[in-house]
Coordinates of C-alpha atoms in Angstrom, one line a residue:
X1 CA 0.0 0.0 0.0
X2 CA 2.8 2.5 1.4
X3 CA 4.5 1.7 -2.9
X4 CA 1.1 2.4 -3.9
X5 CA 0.5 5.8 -2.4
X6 CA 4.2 6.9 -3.2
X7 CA 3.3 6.5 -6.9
X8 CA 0.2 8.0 -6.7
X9 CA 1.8 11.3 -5.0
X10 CA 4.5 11.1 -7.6
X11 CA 2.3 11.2 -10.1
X12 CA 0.1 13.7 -8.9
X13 CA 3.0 16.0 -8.9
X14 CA 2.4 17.8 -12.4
X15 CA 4.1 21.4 -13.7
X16 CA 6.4 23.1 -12.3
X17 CA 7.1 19.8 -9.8
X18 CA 8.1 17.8 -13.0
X19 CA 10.3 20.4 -14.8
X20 CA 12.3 21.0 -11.7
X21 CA 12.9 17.2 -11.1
X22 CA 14.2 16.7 -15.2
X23 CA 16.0 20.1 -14.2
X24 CA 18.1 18.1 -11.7
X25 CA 18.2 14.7 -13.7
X26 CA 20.1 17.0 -16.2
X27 CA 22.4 18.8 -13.9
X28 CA 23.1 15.1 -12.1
X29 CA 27.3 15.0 -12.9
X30 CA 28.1 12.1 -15.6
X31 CA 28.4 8.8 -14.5
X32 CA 32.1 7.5 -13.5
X33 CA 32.6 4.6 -16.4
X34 CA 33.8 3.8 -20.1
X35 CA 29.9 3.3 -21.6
X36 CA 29.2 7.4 -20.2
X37 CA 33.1 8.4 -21.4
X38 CA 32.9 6.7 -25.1
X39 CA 29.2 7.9 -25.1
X40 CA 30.7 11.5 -25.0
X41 CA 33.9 11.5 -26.5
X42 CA 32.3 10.4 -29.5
X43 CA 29.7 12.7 -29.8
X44 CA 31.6 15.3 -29.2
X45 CA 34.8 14.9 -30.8
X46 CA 34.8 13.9 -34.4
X47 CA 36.0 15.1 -37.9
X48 CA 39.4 16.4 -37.2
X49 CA 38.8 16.5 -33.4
X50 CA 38.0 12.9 -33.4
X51 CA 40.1 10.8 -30.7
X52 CA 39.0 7.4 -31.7
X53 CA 37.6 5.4 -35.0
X54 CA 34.9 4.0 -33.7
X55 CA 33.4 2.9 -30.2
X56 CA 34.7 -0.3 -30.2
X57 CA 38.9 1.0 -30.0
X58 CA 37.8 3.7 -27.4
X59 CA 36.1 0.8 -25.4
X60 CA 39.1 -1.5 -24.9
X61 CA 41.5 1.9 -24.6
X62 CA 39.7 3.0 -21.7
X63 CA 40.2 0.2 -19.9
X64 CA 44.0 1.1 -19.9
X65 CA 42.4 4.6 -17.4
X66 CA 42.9 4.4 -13.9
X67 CA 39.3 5.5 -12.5
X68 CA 39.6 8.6 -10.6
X69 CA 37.4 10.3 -8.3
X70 CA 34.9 12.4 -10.5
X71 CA 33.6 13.5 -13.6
X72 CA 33.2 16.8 -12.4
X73 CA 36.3 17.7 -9.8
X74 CA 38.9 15.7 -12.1
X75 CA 40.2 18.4 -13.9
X76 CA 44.1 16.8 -13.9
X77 CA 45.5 13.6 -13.4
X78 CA 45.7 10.5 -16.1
X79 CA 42.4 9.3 -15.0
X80 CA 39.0 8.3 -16.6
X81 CA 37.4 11.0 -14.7
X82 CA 39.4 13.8 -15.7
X83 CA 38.9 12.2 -19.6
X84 CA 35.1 12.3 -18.9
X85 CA 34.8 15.9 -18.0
X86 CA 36.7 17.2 -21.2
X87 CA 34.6 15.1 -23.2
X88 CA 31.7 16.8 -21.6
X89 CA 33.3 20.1 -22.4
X90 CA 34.2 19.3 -26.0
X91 CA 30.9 19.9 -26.5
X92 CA 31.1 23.5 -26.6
X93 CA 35.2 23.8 -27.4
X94 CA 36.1 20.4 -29.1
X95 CA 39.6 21.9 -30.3
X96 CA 40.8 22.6 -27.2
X97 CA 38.9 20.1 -25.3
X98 CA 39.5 16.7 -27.2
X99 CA 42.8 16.2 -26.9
X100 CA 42.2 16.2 -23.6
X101 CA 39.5 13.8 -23.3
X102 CA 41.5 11.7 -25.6
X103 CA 43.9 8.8 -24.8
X104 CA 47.1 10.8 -24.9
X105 CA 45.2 13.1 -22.1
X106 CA 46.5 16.0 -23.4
X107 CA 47.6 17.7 -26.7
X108 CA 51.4 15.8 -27.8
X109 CA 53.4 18.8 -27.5
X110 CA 57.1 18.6 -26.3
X111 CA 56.4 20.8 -23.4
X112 CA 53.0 18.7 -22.1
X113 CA 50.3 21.7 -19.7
X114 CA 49.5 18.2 -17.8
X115 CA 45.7 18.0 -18.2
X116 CA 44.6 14.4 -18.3
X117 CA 47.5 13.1 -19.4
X118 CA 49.3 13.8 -15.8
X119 CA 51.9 15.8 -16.9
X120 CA 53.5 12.7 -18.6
X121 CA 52.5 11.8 -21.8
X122 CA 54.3 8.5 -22.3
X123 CA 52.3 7.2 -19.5
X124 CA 49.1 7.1 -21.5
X125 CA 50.9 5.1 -23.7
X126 CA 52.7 2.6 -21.9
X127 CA 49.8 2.2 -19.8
X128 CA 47.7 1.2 -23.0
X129 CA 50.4 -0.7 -25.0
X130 CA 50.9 -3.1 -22.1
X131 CA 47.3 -3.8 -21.6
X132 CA 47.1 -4.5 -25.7
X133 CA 50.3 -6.0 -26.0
X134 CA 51.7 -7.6 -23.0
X135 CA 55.3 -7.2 -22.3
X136 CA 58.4 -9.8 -22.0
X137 CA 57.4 -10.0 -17.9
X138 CA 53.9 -10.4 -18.6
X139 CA 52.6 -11.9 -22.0
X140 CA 49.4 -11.5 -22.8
X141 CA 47.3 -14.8 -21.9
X142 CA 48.7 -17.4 -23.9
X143 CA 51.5 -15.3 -25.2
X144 CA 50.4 -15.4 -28.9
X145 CA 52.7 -14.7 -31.4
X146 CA 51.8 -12.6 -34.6
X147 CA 52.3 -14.5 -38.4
X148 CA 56.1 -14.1 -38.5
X149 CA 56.1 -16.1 -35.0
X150 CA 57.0 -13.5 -33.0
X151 CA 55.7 -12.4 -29.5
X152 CA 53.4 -9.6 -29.4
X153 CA 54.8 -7.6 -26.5
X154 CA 57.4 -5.0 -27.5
X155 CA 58.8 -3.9 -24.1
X156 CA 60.1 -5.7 -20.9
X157 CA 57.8 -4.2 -18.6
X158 CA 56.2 -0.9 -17.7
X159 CA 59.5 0.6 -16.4
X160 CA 61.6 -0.4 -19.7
X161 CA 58.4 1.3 -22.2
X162 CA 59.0 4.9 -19.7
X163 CA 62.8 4.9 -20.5
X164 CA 62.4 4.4 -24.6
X165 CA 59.7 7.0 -24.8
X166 CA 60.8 9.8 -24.2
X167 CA 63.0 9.9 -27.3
X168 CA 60.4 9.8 -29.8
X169 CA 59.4 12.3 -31.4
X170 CA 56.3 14.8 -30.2
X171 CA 55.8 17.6 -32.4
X172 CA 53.1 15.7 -34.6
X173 CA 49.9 15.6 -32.9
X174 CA 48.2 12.8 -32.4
X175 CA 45.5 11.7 -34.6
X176 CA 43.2 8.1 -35.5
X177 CA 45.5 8.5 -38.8
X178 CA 48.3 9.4 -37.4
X179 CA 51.9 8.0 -39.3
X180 CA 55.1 7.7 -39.3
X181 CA 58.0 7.3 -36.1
X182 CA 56.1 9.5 -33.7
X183 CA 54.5 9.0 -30.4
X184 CA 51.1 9.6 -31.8
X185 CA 51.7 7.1 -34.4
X186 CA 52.3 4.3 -31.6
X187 CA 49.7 5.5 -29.5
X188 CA 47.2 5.2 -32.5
X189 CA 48.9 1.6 -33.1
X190 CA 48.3 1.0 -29.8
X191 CA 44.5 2.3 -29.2
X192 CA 43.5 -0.1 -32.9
X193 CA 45.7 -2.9 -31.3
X194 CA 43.4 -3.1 -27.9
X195 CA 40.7 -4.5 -29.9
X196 CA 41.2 -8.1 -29.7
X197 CA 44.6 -10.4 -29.8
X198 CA 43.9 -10.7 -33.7
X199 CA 44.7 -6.8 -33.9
X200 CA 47.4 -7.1 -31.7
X201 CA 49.1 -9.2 -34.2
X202 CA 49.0 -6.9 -36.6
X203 CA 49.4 -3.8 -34.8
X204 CA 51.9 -4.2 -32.4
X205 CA 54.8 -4.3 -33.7
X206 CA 53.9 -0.7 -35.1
X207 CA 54.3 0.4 -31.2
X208 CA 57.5 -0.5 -31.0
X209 CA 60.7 1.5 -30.3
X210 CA 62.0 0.8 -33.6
X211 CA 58.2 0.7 -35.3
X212 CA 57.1 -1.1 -38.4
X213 CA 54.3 -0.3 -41.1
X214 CA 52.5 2.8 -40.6
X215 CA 55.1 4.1 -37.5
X216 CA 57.9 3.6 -39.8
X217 CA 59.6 6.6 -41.4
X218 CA 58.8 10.0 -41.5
X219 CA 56.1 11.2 -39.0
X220 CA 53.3 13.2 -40.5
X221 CA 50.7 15.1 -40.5

């Protein structure tokens, strides 16, 4: 009965009642997980601002985020949280937001401003080429090997992809169609190899320090 009579009142509760309670279910902060993140980074960055080729590589990327705290007060910090609330932002400045809310975390400049990226951008990579790759410590399950026979992973562990990384080259900014022997080139690699072990096979080797296919040569655009 008590159910009952909570409906009823609920119901009864027409006008102004009802706009103010859709009022608040709009202003209610963005929920803290990859379905609300790839929801908005892909709505709101796309064309030249878009961060990912389709929802399926942003998917399996975000689980290389740590979580944070909020999508609201996460305004720094390589975190999913801090990615969410750019990608809510991109909305009204995708140029400057998107990068941001993007798996790099922050434009690839050599001089990072440390927005979601955590000051470091070849943390957002390592973090992500691990996850899609494995490394010589820890293969990914099975440690499959790509159609030449070789193992997937291209680093020893976290610690050996931090000291290579810095060397590369971070004037080009990243892009889904990024190329050439850049950091945005692997971390593209890297984002298309999280898809499943059958892209990792192909993909990365491209992530490498010493990159093949697309990563190899001259970095453009």
């Amino acid at each position: 009965m008590r159910n009952f009579i909570l409906v009823m009142a609920v119901a009864g509760c027409g006008g102004s009642n009802n706009t103010s309670i859709d009022a608040a279910i709009d202003m209610a902060p963005p929920a803290l997980d990859c379905a609300t993140y790839c929801a908005k980074v892909q709505m709101n960055c796309a064309g030249a601002n878009a961060q990912y080729p389709n929802l399926d590589q942003c998917t399996h990327t975000c689980a290389s985020f740590s979580v944070g705290t909020s999508t609201v007060t996460d305004t720094t910090g390589n975190t999913l949280g801090c990615r969410i609330n750019y990608a809510v932002a991109a909305s009204m400045m995708a140029a400057t937001h998107c990068s941001q809310a993007g798996p790099a975390g922050d434009l690839i400049t050599a001089s990072t401003p440390g927005f979601c990226s955590g000051g470091d951008l070849c943390t957002s990579f390592c973090n992500l080429d691990l996850l899609a790759c494995g490394s010589m410590d820890a293969p990914l399950p099975g440690n499959p090997k790509d159609s030449f026979g070789t193992a997937l992973y291209q680093y020893k562990n976290f610690d050996g992809c931090m000291r290579l990384c810095p060397a590369w080259d971070k004037t080009h900014a990243y892009g889904t169609t990024s190329m050439g022997d850049s950091l945005a080139c692997r971390l593209s690699a890297a984002v298309t190899a999280s898809i499943s072990v059958d892209s990792a096979k192909v993909y990365c080797a491209y992530t490498a320090d010493f990159p093949t296919g697309q990563c190899a040569g001259t970095a453009s655009p």
